[in-house]
């Protein structure tokens, strides 16, 4: 029977595309599986991980069960070792057409955002981009809105369906939109890396995962590009997304950028964290782009986020405002960063920064 | 050979952003600009024109005022412009938008040695989906996130950005490439270009022009043909004001450290 994406009743189950690079599953996949598990529970359906690659270690595949996957579809092929749009789109669309999942989540990485739209266009379904929140249950969605919007939730009508409600920032973070795809399946979404929390690894569920090897139909004539090389930047990238503590610097360091970054490094060191930056600092060439926090940088969920000399533009807030404790130092007492700060100090970062480092070092020494 | 470049006019979200009471964007109250990534795509095409003498066609879907933007692109050096505009096309999501733009590109005509360019992402909808979806509808190979492009005959070599490096990919024309704004610095309109731009052809494609293409169907275009719908939209939350510390001296930071200790934050 021909595949029909509008026959919504024929689709069942939640899928997560588990991206691998160089044979290693990316951490985004664990975040998505953890989130997918909740959706699958609310729907009472299976959660499946989908891996495309070549000779991926069985341990890695089974480990997906530890983050909630009931089943792992593994597509093994020479031509799936490294990502190409053509090969991945074909294999994924073939599998979707065969198994018919109702929800399909893909990490919004540079690869996921190439693959997702191409698959959605081929399957004739909707794709919501770069989501930061997902719900199927209306009550849970309402609870989410109560804490994150000014909508008068109790006096607003909500259509009570189990459709996936996919929430994402748009217009440069000035607006949040919840998107649905009611008439087509699968309901597809790319999910921003670093936003969903990874659940603790569960040995028991890992042991129960079913590994299904998919019979892949693919040959070289399916691929219309030649991969010449892959180059990684030589420098080790800073792991902002996984960090508990991030100390970020903004344009406030411009009078002495070298000292400013040093101050941030010292504070990050005593707190056991890493250094982040606003885009202004990155654009000025003062620090590498992988340090950038914000809408076009990384999204962090730090336990402590320190903002030194950052004004708090909405695009910066988009990447850090969900941190648990935000400490801001800015010499302008009415800088918007203070609207989201848990603790604010109006002052010069070149003076307050080192004092804070010293006070924390002293405190840590007293506890040791 | 020719280059076809898809360009979107967008509200300037770096300036004042007007949100209406119902949570939607008040586009009328905002200045419009040419999407940044798309300017890089136009520049990439113009550089190929400088080197090969090929034709550059710019195409935009949007309301009639987008014609002003297209004239500016003609003044930069593009040869022809197409404005895709019809009530039937309104309310399209990325799926429907790419159906329509793909039909428009087919109408312009894709030859063996042509390259279609898009920006990577538009700053308003922010999805980065339209480029790959047009490529799918045209059955063309795509390379997204292009940060360097080299054309030799029918072979295009693209440096495609990854989070932690890049891939170098070779692809044959016809193909579709999406450009990041770091690709280049777009040129300005030239005085001669401004004089000429009103003489250059600017065609309007409406529903009638495109309706015979199988891509154009009530189930695949406009609001009704869009698989995704906006369920709710709202302004993002502003966290409740925190605590402003008094002073900015040693006593201040020590007080802060003791609060952090009391709350088990450190
Ligand atoms: C589409 C788009 C995407 C963007 N994406 C991002 C993004 O991902 N991340 C991001 O950060 N930005 C992003 N931006 C840019 C953003 O709009 C701001 O321009 C940027 O965040 C400003 O950086 P800043 O706070 O460091 O600089 P400024 O806004 O210039 O602020 C500097 C602050 O430092 C304070 N200051 C100065 N001297 C001192 C001192 N000695 N001690 C203490 N304080 C001092 C000043 O009072 C001021 O508040 C984006 C913009 C656009 C349009
Ligand atoms: C708040 C909000 C959220 C939305 N979320 C989604 C969503 O998650 N999924 C979805 O399918 N739709 C979504 N839409 C609809 C989507 O924004 C529109 O379909 C829009 O026409 C195209 O998407 P984009 O702006 O994201 O473009 P992108 O896909 O980011 O654009 C990429 C490139 O495609 C080309 N291009 C795009 N539009 C045009 C055009 N009109 N004319 C010429 N070239 C163009 C340009 O080269 C551009 O650089 C949303 C709309 C709003 C208002």
XYZ file of C-alpha atoms and ligand atoms in Angstrom:
740
model
C 0.000 0.000 0.000
C 1.321 3.432 -0.863
C 2.552 5.561 1.983
C 0.010 8.186 2.978
C 1.140 10.768 5.514
C -2.407 12.036 6.060
C -3.703 8.675 7.293
C -2.866 9.777 10.830
C -4.416 6.759 12.550
C -1.886 4.431 10.912
C 1.043 5.999 12.777
C 2.269 4.923 16.194
C 5.311 5.378 18.411
C 7.912 8.021 19.150
C 11.231 8.045 17.303
C 14.480 9.829 17.958
C 17.182 10.167 15.323
C 20.389 9.367 17.219
C 23.134 11.112 15.333
C 26.642 9.652 15.397
C 29.856 11.222 14.310
C 32.964 9.078 13.880
C 31.094 6.128 15.339
C 30.182 7.877 18.577
C 26.589 8.753 19.446
C 26.209 12.495 20.104
C 25.042 13.659 23.527
C 22.095 15.465 21.925
C 20.659 12.013 21.217
C 20.536 11.193 24.933
C 18.747 14.473 25.642
C 16.191 13.727 22.950
C 15.645 10.142 24.101
C 15.082 11.357 27.662
C 12.483 13.824 26.406
C 11.028 11.296 23.961
C 10.548 8.846 26.851
C 8.188 11.278 28.576
C 6.167 11.782 25.404
C 6.005 8.024 24.783
C 4.792 7.491 28.355
C 2.077 10.132 27.968
C 0.938 8.438 24.773
C 1.415 4.901 26.062
C 3.584 3.931 23.092
C 7.070 2.666 22.311
C 10.162 4.854 22.107
C 12.635 3.956 19.371
C 16.105 5.248 18.619
C 17.251 5.288 15.006
C 20.967 5.029 14.263
C 22.595 5.226 10.839
C 26.264 4.358 10.532
C 28.886 1.778 9.746
C 30.087 -0.832 12.251
C 28.834 1.068 15.299
C 29.723 -0.763 18.501
C 26.845 -2.814 19.817
C 27.479 -1.420 23.313
C 26.800 2.080 22.025
C 23.544 0.959 20.453
C 22.359 -0.904 23.537
C 23.254 2.079 25.710
C 20.446 4.057 24.065
C 18.099 1.883 26.101
C 19.643 3.323 29.243
C 18.149 6.677 28.265
C 14.727 5.216 27.571
C 14.674 3.588 24.124
C 12.555 0.414 24.067
C 13.929 -0.416 20.652
C 16.851 0.647 18.500
C 16.660 0.512 14.709
C 20.194 0.226 13.436
C 20.891 0.897 9.761
C 24.376 -0.349 8.945
C 25.989 0.455 5.608
C 29.343 1.496 4.167
C 27.704 4.608 2.711
C 26.210 5.664 6.051
C 29.558 6.033 7.826
C 29.659 9.763 7.189
C 26.583 11.930 6.712
C 25.355 12.766 3.254
C 21.956 14.342 2.696
C 21.049 11.896 -0.051
C 21.910 8.637 1.715
C 20.481 9.589 5.107
C 17.273 11.016 3.653
C 16.662 7.887 1.612
C 17.282 5.425 4.418
C 15.244 7.397 6.955
C 12.303 7.992 4.632
C 12.253 4.314 3.663
C 12.149 3.350 7.341
C 9.472 5.902 8.231
C 7.321 4.748 5.335
C 7.665 1.181 6.494
C 7.194 1.568 10.271
C 5.112 4.780 10.487
C 6.034 6.551 13.720
C 3.672 9.299 14.926
C 6.441 11.544 16.306
C 9.976 11.932 14.996
C 12.538 14.059 16.838
C 15.883 15.134 15.376
C 18.627 17.129 17.099
C 18.892 20.632 15.628
C 22.579 20.227 14.821
C 24.123 21.456 11.565
C 23.392 17.981 10.241
C 19.918 17.567 11.743
C 18.856 20.872 10.232
C 19.979 19.667 6.806
C 18.349 16.251 7.112
C 15.046 17.160 8.830
C 13.623 19.516 6.196
C 14.612 17.255 3.328
C 12.851 14.264 4.966
C 9.739 16.273 5.868
C 9.453 17.538 2.303
C 9.769 14.000 0.917
C 7.296 12.487 3.376
C 4.823 15.358 2.968
C 4.581 16.328 6.593
C 5.320 19.337 8.799
C 8.573 20.102 10.563
C 8.929 22.480 13.468
C 12.369 24.010 13.752
C 14.713 24.259 16.689
C 12.176 23.478 19.433
C 12.870 24.193 23.077
C 9.791 22.539 24.633
C 7.520 19.620 23.700
C 4.208 18.351 25.081
C 1.500 15.926 24.051
C -0.580 16.264 27.184
C -2.711 19.443 27.262
C -2.607 19.728 31.051
C 1.181 19.603 31.015
C 1.240 22.167 28.238
C -1.020 24.470 30.268
C 1.241 24.077 33.286
C 4.188 25.021 31.067
C 2.383 28.131 29.809
C 1.521 29.176 33.354
C 5.171 29.479 34.259
C 6.479 30.799 30.965
C 3.894 33.110 29.454
C 1.511 35.892 30.299
C -1.412 33.958 28.773
C -4.417 33.724 31.096
C -4.339 29.949 30.892
C -7.433 29.235 32.998
C -9.617 31.451 30.828
C -8.272 30.297 27.496
C -9.663 27.458 25.450
C -7.281 24.707 24.420
C -8.134 22.036 21.920
C -7.781 18.814 23.876
C -5.855 16.482 21.611
C -2.725 14.394 21.941
C -1.130 16.253 19.056
C 2.470 17.190 19.694
C 2.722 20.801 20.825
C 6.121 22.046 19.700
C 7.291 25.308 21.207
C 10.080 27.350 19.710
C 11.495 30.843 19.726
C 11.105 32.908 16.544
C 11.765 36.486 15.467
C 15.148 36.443 17.100
C 13.724 35.252 20.416
C 11.178 38.074 20.690
C 8.289 35.675 20.271
C 7.562 32.088 21.298
C 5.345 30.017 19.053
C 3.746 26.659 19.729
C 3.303 24.787 16.461
C 1.157 21.735 15.751
C 0.938 19.399 12.780
C -2.579 17.989 13.164
C -3.263 16.387 9.793
C 0.013 14.760 8.798
C 2.360 12.202 10.319
C 4.975 11.847 11.565
C 4.907 15.063 13.580
C 8.508 16.118 13.096
C 10.608 18.499 15.067
C 14.240 19.479 15.318
C 15.190 20.093 18.943
C 17.810 22.552 20.063
C 20.865 20.832 21.557
C 21.421 21.429 25.258
C 17.833 22.330 26.072
C 16.341 18.980 27.082
C 17.784 17.396 30.212
C 19.406 13.984 29.980
C 17.827 11.473 32.377
C 20.138 9.388 34.559
C 21.388 6.264 32.800
C 19.306 3.214 33.711
C 21.084 -0.179 33.573
C 17.825 -2.108 33.777
C 16.152 -0.525 30.765
C 19.437 -0.765 28.850
C 19.455 -4.526 29.346
C 15.918 -4.806 27.979
C 16.418 -2.804 24.768
C 15.607 -4.610 21.562
C 18.139 -4.102 18.814
C 16.691 -4.412 15.324
C 19.057 -4.405 12.356
C 17.420 -2.795 9.350
C 17.923 -4.151 5.868
C 19.341 -1.060 4.152
C 18.728 -0.517 0.442
C 21.334 1.918 -0.761
C 23.986 2.150 -3.431
C 26.491 4.700 -4.645
C 24.184 5.943 -7.405
C 21.802 7.245 -4.714
C 24.379 9.803 -3.610
C 24.973 12.917 -5.691
C 27.770 14.602 -3.776
C 31.407 13.722 -3.151
C 32.799 14.201 0.290
C 36.363 15.410 -0.149
C 37.395 15.832 3.471
C 36.218 16.552 6.991
C 38.345 18.892 9.041
C 37.937 19.442 12.757
C 39.123 22.682 14.234
C 42.466 21.970 15.880
C 41.607 23.583 19.184
C 39.654 21.643 21.753
C 36.234 23.197 21.955
C 34.884 24.458 25.231
C 32.024 22.375 26.599
C 29.601 25.159 27.472
C 26.484 23.044 27.210
C 27.634 20.456 29.739
C 29.135 22.943 32.198
C 27.705 23.509 35.672
C 29.291 26.909 35.930
C 29.735 29.426 33.139
C 31.434 32.779 33.600
C 30.731 34.944 30.561
C 32.236 38.206 29.459
C 30.684 40.933 27.344
C 31.725 44.115 25.653
C 32.337 45.543 29.129
C 35.832 44.080 28.912
C 36.769 46.219 25.890
C 38.988 48.675 27.766
C 41.379 45.784 28.532
C 40.108 42.589 26.860
C 43.109 40.497 27.831
C 42.717 41.283 31.515
C 38.949 40.918 31.255
C 39.170 37.368 29.911
C 41.814 36.547 32.518
C 39.445 37.728 35.265
C 36.714 35.459 33.889
C 39.117 32.514 33.693
C 40.223 33.006 37.279
C 36.638 33.164 38.525
C 35.683 30.153 36.398
C 38.639 28.273 37.852
C 37.664 28.764 41.479
C 34.063 27.836 40.693
C 35.059 24.850 38.558
C 33.514 26.209 35.375
C 34.255 27.428 31.874
C 34.338 30.805 30.144
C 31.526 31.977 27.892
C 31.026 35.203 25.984
C 28.464 37.434 24.348
C 28.404 37.707 20.601
C 29.869 41.212 20.800
C 33.080 39.729 22.217
C 33.135 36.946 19.638
C 32.470 39.341 16.756
C 35.307 41.573 17.972
C 37.622 38.579 17.601
C 38.538 38.576 21.292
C 37.505 34.978 21.903
C 36.709 31.959 19.706
C 33.138 31.463 18.463
C 32.616 28.238 20.405
C 32.438 30.358 23.585
C 29.355 32.243 22.426
C 26.212 31.945 24.494
C 22.856 32.914 23.020
C 20.411 32.462 20.231
C 23.108 31.996 17.608
C 25.525 30.418 20.091
C 25.046 27.783 22.758
C 22.153 27.322 25.152
C 23.369 26.692 28.681
C 21.572 25.439 31.770
C 24.228 26.301 34.293
C 23.841 25.985 38.055
C 25.701 29.290 38.247
C 25.935 31.735 35.359
C 28.041 34.821 35.890
C 27.658 37.693 33.409
C 30.483 40.219 33.493
C 29.900 43.378 31.453
C 27.030 41.933 29.428
C 24.056 44.187 28.741
C 21.496 41.384 28.463
C 20.240 41.629 24.873
C 17.309 39.300 24.218
C 19.470 37.120 21.949
C 21.958 36.613 24.764
C 19.213 35.903 27.325
C 17.826 33.236 25.001
C 20.925 31.169 25.696
C 21.268 31.514 29.460
C 18.108 32.658 31.208
C 17.173 29.151 32.305
C 20.302 28.910 34.425
C 19.516 28.288 38.078
C 21.462 31.150 39.617
C 22.466 34.158 37.546
C 24.967 36.639 38.918
C 25.410 39.838 36.927
C 28.052 42.511 37.265
C 27.479 45.626 35.191
C 28.405 49.234 35.773
C 25.068 50.393 34.441
C 22.463 49.733 37.140
C 19.614 49.684 34.644
C 21.146 47.178 32.209
C 18.484 44.623 31.169
C 20.665 41.752 32.391
C 19.526 42.703 35.895
C 15.940 41.797 34.920
C 16.923 38.136 34.774
C 19.706 38.144 37.365
C 19.218 36.343 40.667
C 21.898 38.575 42.183
C 23.093 41.834 40.696
C 26.057 44.025 41.490
C 26.306 47.489 39.996
C 30.003 48.006 39.524
C 33.157 47.714 37.477
C 33.918 44.142 36.472
C 37.655 44.836 36.598
C 37.268 45.498 40.340
C 34.325 43.282 41.341
C 35.497 40.243 39.331
C 38.811 39.712 41.144
C 37.182 40.472 44.527
C 34.578 37.802 43.897
C 37.274 35.303 42.893
C 39.158 36.053 46.065
C 36.088 35.770 48.288
C 35.114 32.419 46.765
C 38.670 31.095 46.982
C 38.729 32.100 50.659
C 35.375 30.423 51.251
C 36.484 27.207 49.526
C 39.701 27.166 51.535
C 37.714 27.517 54.776
C 35.564 24.511 53.822
C 38.457 22.333 52.784
C 24.856 29.188 -17.052
C 22.813 31.150 -14.569
C 22.374 31.590 -10.830
C 18.906 31.811 -9.306
C 18.879 33.336 -5.822
C 15.929 33.098 -3.394
C 15.730 36.209 -1.255
C 13.338 37.016 1.586
C 12.378 40.414 2.896
C 12.262 40.251 6.684
C 11.395 42.527 9.596
C 14.491 43.931 11.278
C 14.471 41.977 14.539
C 17.606 43.697 15.820
C 15.712 46.979 16.160
C 12.386 47.692 17.818
C 10.260 44.574 17.730
C 6.542 45.168 17.888
C 4.416 42.414 19.369
C 0.639 42.765 19.096
C -1.687 42.070 21.993
C -2.592 38.643 20.643
C 1.058 37.637 20.700
C 1.682 37.934 16.972
C 4.274 40.142 15.354
C 3.178 43.578 14.170
C 5.085 43.455 10.886
C 3.587 46.717 9.668
C 5.186 48.570 12.569
C 8.658 47.265 11.835
C 11.341 48.252 9.368
C 12.089 45.650 6.696
C 15.489 44.544 5.475
C 16.901 41.972 3.100
C 17.660 38.809 5.045
C 21.394 38.771 5.924
C 22.200 35.251 4.710
C 20.359 35.984 1.450
C 22.552 39.013 0.754
C 25.539 36.692 1.065
C 23.838 34.349 -1.409
C 23.287 37.222 -3.873
C 26.912 38.281 -3.494
C 28.100 34.703 -4.098
C 26.076 34.638 -7.323
C 27.367 38.049 -8.412
C 30.959 36.877 -7.909
C 30.274 33.922 -10.182
C 28.842 36.402 -12.671
C 31.988 38.561 -12.376
C 34.103 35.508 -13.189
C 31.980 33.850 -15.866
C 29.568 36.451 -17.162
C 26.591 34.284 -16.230
C 23.110 35.629 -15.585
C 21.794 36.224 -12.051
C 18.044 36.006 -11.363
C 16.671 36.979 -7.945
C 13.321 35.649 -6.774
C 11.281 36.537 -3.728
C 7.898 35.499 -2.449
C 6.130 38.180 -0.493
C 3.685 41.074 -0.608
C 4.021 43.699 -3.404
C 6.331 46.053 -1.407
C 9.071 43.391 -1.711
C 9.512 44.818 -5.213
C 11.602 47.622 -3.655
C 14.045 45.082 -2.287
C 14.247 43.319 -5.645
C 15.068 46.643 -7.368
C 17.930 47.108 -4.908
C 19.278 43.668 -5.797
C 19.059 44.594 -9.491
C 21.028 47.737 -8.635
C 23.681 45.564 -6.994
C 24.107 43.746 -10.291
C 21.430 41.053 -10.617
C 20.034 40.820 -14.150
C 16.410 39.832 -13.644
C 13.955 39.679 -10.772
C 10.818 37.692 -10.080
C 8.270 38.606 -7.425
C 6.035 35.703 -6.432
C 2.906 37.223 -4.970
C -0.667 36.033 -4.593
C -3.291 35.853 -1.897
C -3.414 32.084 -2.422
C 0.214 31.853 -1.307
C -0.319 33.661 2.014
C 0.038 31.823 5.314
C 2.398 29.211 3.890
C 4.669 27.288 6.246
C 8.054 26.100 5.018
C 6.583 23.055 3.281
C 4.139 25.187 1.285
C 6.660 28.007 0.746
C 9.099 25.577 -0.818
C 6.393 24.105 -3.063
C 5.675 27.580 -4.415
C 9.286 28.712 -4.723
C 10.217 25.427 -6.411
C 7.417 25.988 -8.937
C 8.681 29.542 -9.514
C 12.245 28.303 -10.044
C 10.958 25.705 -12.529
C 9.126 28.479 -14.363
C 12.345 30.510 -14.572
C 13.918 27.294 -15.854
C 16.719 25.164 -14.442
C 19.404 24.208 -16.927
C 22.246 21.753 -16.621
C 24.860 24.242 -15.471
C 22.669 26.350 -13.163
C 23.059 26.916 -9.430
C 20.173 27.786 -7.105
C 21.157 29.776 -4.043
C 19.299 30.353 -0.794
C 20.274 31.888 2.499
C 20.751 29.367 5.262
C 18.089 30.895 7.477
C 15.649 33.805 7.534
C 15.846 35.907 10.707
C 12.070 36.034 11.251
C 10.774 32.473 10.833
C 14.284 31.285 11.709
C 13.730 27.709 10.509
C 16.487 27.169 7.877
C 14.112 24.695 6.237
C 13.122 26.344 2.976
C 16.440 25.797 1.144
C 16.623 22.003 1.633
C 12.887 21.700 0.965
C 13.147 23.520 -2.376
C 16.032 21.195 -3.297
C 13.863 18.163 -2.491
C 10.962 19.475 -4.569
C 13.304 20.084 -7.526
C 15.083 16.731 -7.011
C 18.409 18.528 -6.821
C 21.381 17.786 -4.581
C 21.821 20.324 -1.795
C 24.710 21.619 0.245
C 23.738 23.739 3.249
C 25.800 26.001 5.553
C 28.172 27.070 2.754
C 31.079 29.157 4.036
C 33.185 28.968 0.860
C 32.189 28.229 -2.732
C 34.366 27.496 -5.749
C 32.950 26.876 -9.225
C 34.942 25.118 -11.945
C 32.850 24.266 -14.961
C 29.993 22.127 -13.694
C 31.702 21.208 -10.449
C 30.979 23.240 -7.339
C 33.226 22.785 -4.306
C 31.700 23.909 -1.026
C 33.126 24.272 2.438
C 30.178 23.261 4.602
C 30.247 24.287 8.269
C 29.902 21.811 11.106
C 29.776 22.821 14.771
C 33.412 21.865 15.274
C 34.953 22.212 11.836
C 33.835 21.733 8.263
C 33.291 19.273 5.423
C 34.508 19.901 1.899
C 31.888 18.688 -0.553
C 31.970 18.507 -4.355
C 28.671 18.603 -6.194
C 27.692 18.854 -9.865
C 25.308 21.444 -11.271
C 22.388 21.793 -11.209
C 22.380 21.988 -7.425
C 21.114 24.093 -4.518
C 23.398 25.771 -2.007
C 22.417 27.591 1.193
C 24.786 30.329 2.320
C 25.764 31.661 5.742
C 26.330 35.381 6.015
C 30.015 34.875 6.910
C 30.535 33.658 3.330
C 31.372 37.138 2.080
C 30.674 40.840 2.432
C 27.966 41.928 0.036
C 28.719 44.796 -2.322
C 26.774 48.041 -2.344
C 24.493 49.158 -5.114
C 26.483 51.071 -7.696
C 25.405 54.460 -9.028
C 25.194 52.963 -12.523
C 23.258 50.047 -11.082
C 20.699 52.340 -9.497
C 20.210 54.115 -12.815
C 19.748 50.821 -14.622
C 17.661 48.893 -12.160
C 14.344 50.251 -13.400
C 15.186 49.165 -16.939
C 15.906 45.584 -15.907
C 13.083 43.025 -16.138
C 10.994 42.410 -13.022
C 8.278 39.848 -13.531
C 5.375 39.113 -11.221
C 4.344 35.474 -10.835
C 0.858 35.176 -9.413
C -1.376 32.189 -8.868
C -2.372 32.144 -12.556
C 1.275 32.037 -13.644
C 2.103 28.987 -11.564
C -1.181 27.128 -11.155
C -0.509 24.517 -13.858
C 2.580 23.210 -12.081
C 1.743 20.000 -10.195
C 3.477 21.478 -7.149
C 0.694 24.049 -6.898
C -2.348 22.436 -5.321
C -4.806 23.484 -2.619
C -3.389 20.722 -0.462
C 0.188 21.899 -0.792
C 0.193 25.706 -0.780
C -1.013 28.571 1.379
C -2.481 28.304 4.833
C -4.622 25.310 3.936
C -1.763 23.436 2.316
C 0.585 23.956 5.240
C 1.099 20.874 7.432
C 2.091 23.032 10.416
C -0.161 25.556 12.157
C 0.555 28.015 14.914
C -1.329 26.688 17.962
C -0.412 29.543 20.323
C 2.103 32.327 20.293
C 3.267 34.388 23.229
C 6.015 36.676 24.437
C 8.830 34.958 26.277
C 8.828 35.303 30.031
C 10.825 37.845 31.913
C 12.080 36.378 35.152
C 10.979 38.089 38.329
C 13.461 40.711 39.393
C 16.226 39.240 41.495
C 18.102 40.837 44.301
C 20.322 43.839 43.724
C 23.269 43.834 46.083
C 24.248 47.005 47.822
C 27.632 48.487 46.954
C 30.399 46.977 44.874
C 33.173 46.394 47.326
C 34.704 43.624 49.390
C 31.783 43.568 51.829
C 29.360 43.171 48.897
C 31.081 40.136 47.415
C 31.497 38.533 50.847
C 27.800 38.997 51.524
C 27.041 37.399 48.151
C 29.293 34.445 48.899
C 27.548 33.886 52.216
C 24.116 33.946 50.537
C 25.361 31.455 47.933
C 26.569 29.281 50.793
C 23.250 29.542 52.689
C 21.345 28.522 49.578
C 23.753 25.661 48.858
C 24.580 27.150 45.484
C 28.309 26.829 46.114
C 20.058 37.666 14.805
C 20.905 38.019 15.996
C 21.453 36.979 16.744
C 22.245 37.263 17.871
N 22.753 36.224 18.602
C 23.445 36.507 19.732
C 23.942 35.464 20.564
O 23.811 34.266 20.272
N 24.605 35.792 21.681
C 24.806 37.093 22.057
O 25.411 37.315 23.118
N 24.369 38.087 21.291
C 23.703 37.831 20.132
N 23.286 38.867 19.356
C 23.775 40.233 19.656
C 22.992 40.924 20.746
O 21.894 41.579 20.169
C 23.868 41.973 21.454
O 24.364 42.876 20.493
C 25.035 41.392 22.225
O 24.600 40.333 23.053
C 25.649 42.477 23.072
O 26.772 41.993 23.743
P 27.254 42.666 25.100
O 26.200 42.567 26.116
O 28.573 42.041 25.393
O 27.588 44.154 24.652
P 26.836 45.500 24.997
O 25.405 45.432 24.694
O 27.635 46.587 24.365
O 26.960 45.590 26.561
C 28.143 45.848 27.263
C 27.751 46.037 28.718
O 28.924 46.136 29.520
C 28.718 47.124 30.518
N 30.047 47.577 30.911
C 30.923 48.365 30.214
N 32.072 48.488 30.899
C 31.940 47.795 32.047
C 32.798 47.561 33.163
N 34.038 48.036 33.213
N 32.318 46.811 34.174
C 31.064 46.294 34.130
N 30.216 46.489 33.109
C 30.662 47.227 32.065
C 27.852 48.160 29.872
O 27.100 48.860 30.841
C 26.948 47.295 28.976
O 25.763 46.943 29.661
C 22.500 38.607 18.238
C 21.940 39.637 17.472
C 21.159 39.351 16.368
C 20.576 40.486 15.583
C 6.487 32.424 14.847
C 6.581 31.562 13.636
C 7.101 30.274 13.729
C 7.163 29.443 12.615
N 7.648 28.188 12.750
C 7.614 27.350 11.678
C 8.049 26.014 11.798
O 8.541 25.583 12.857
N 7.935 25.195 10.709
C 7.437 25.636 9.518
O 7.345 24.851 8.573
N 7.058 26.921 9.363
C 7.143 27.782 10.409
N 6.732 29.071 10.248
C 6.372 29.558 8.918
C 7.635 30.051 8.147
O 8.265 31.065 8.874
C 7.251 30.561 6.804
O 6.857 29.495 6.031
C 8.302 31.318 6.016
O 7.673 31.680 4.796
C 9.556 30.563 5.620
O 10.271 30.134 6.652
P 11.536 30.881 7.278
O 11.287 32.299 7.459
O 11.870 30.082 8.472
O 12.676 30.700 6.175
P 14.014 29.842 6.227
O 13.725 28.432 5.933
O 14.811 30.142 7.448
O 14.719 30.496 4.964
C 15.854 29.928 4.353
C 16.065 30.564 3.024
O 15.002 30.229 2.123
C 14.738 31.321 1.255
N 13.398 31.824 1.497
C 12.596 31.606 2.565
N 11.416 32.254 2.410
C 11.493 32.894 1.219
C 10.614 33.733 0.498
N 9.404 34.055 0.969
N 11.020 34.216 -0.697
C 12.229 33.891 -1.211
N 13.107 33.115 -0.564
C 12.743 32.619 0.633
C 15.752 32.377 1.581
O 16.876 32.200 0.757
C 16.078 32.065 3.037
O 17.329 32.541 3.453
C 6.691 29.908 11.361
C 6.210 31.207 11.271
C 6.134 32.028 12.380
C 5.582 33.403 12.235
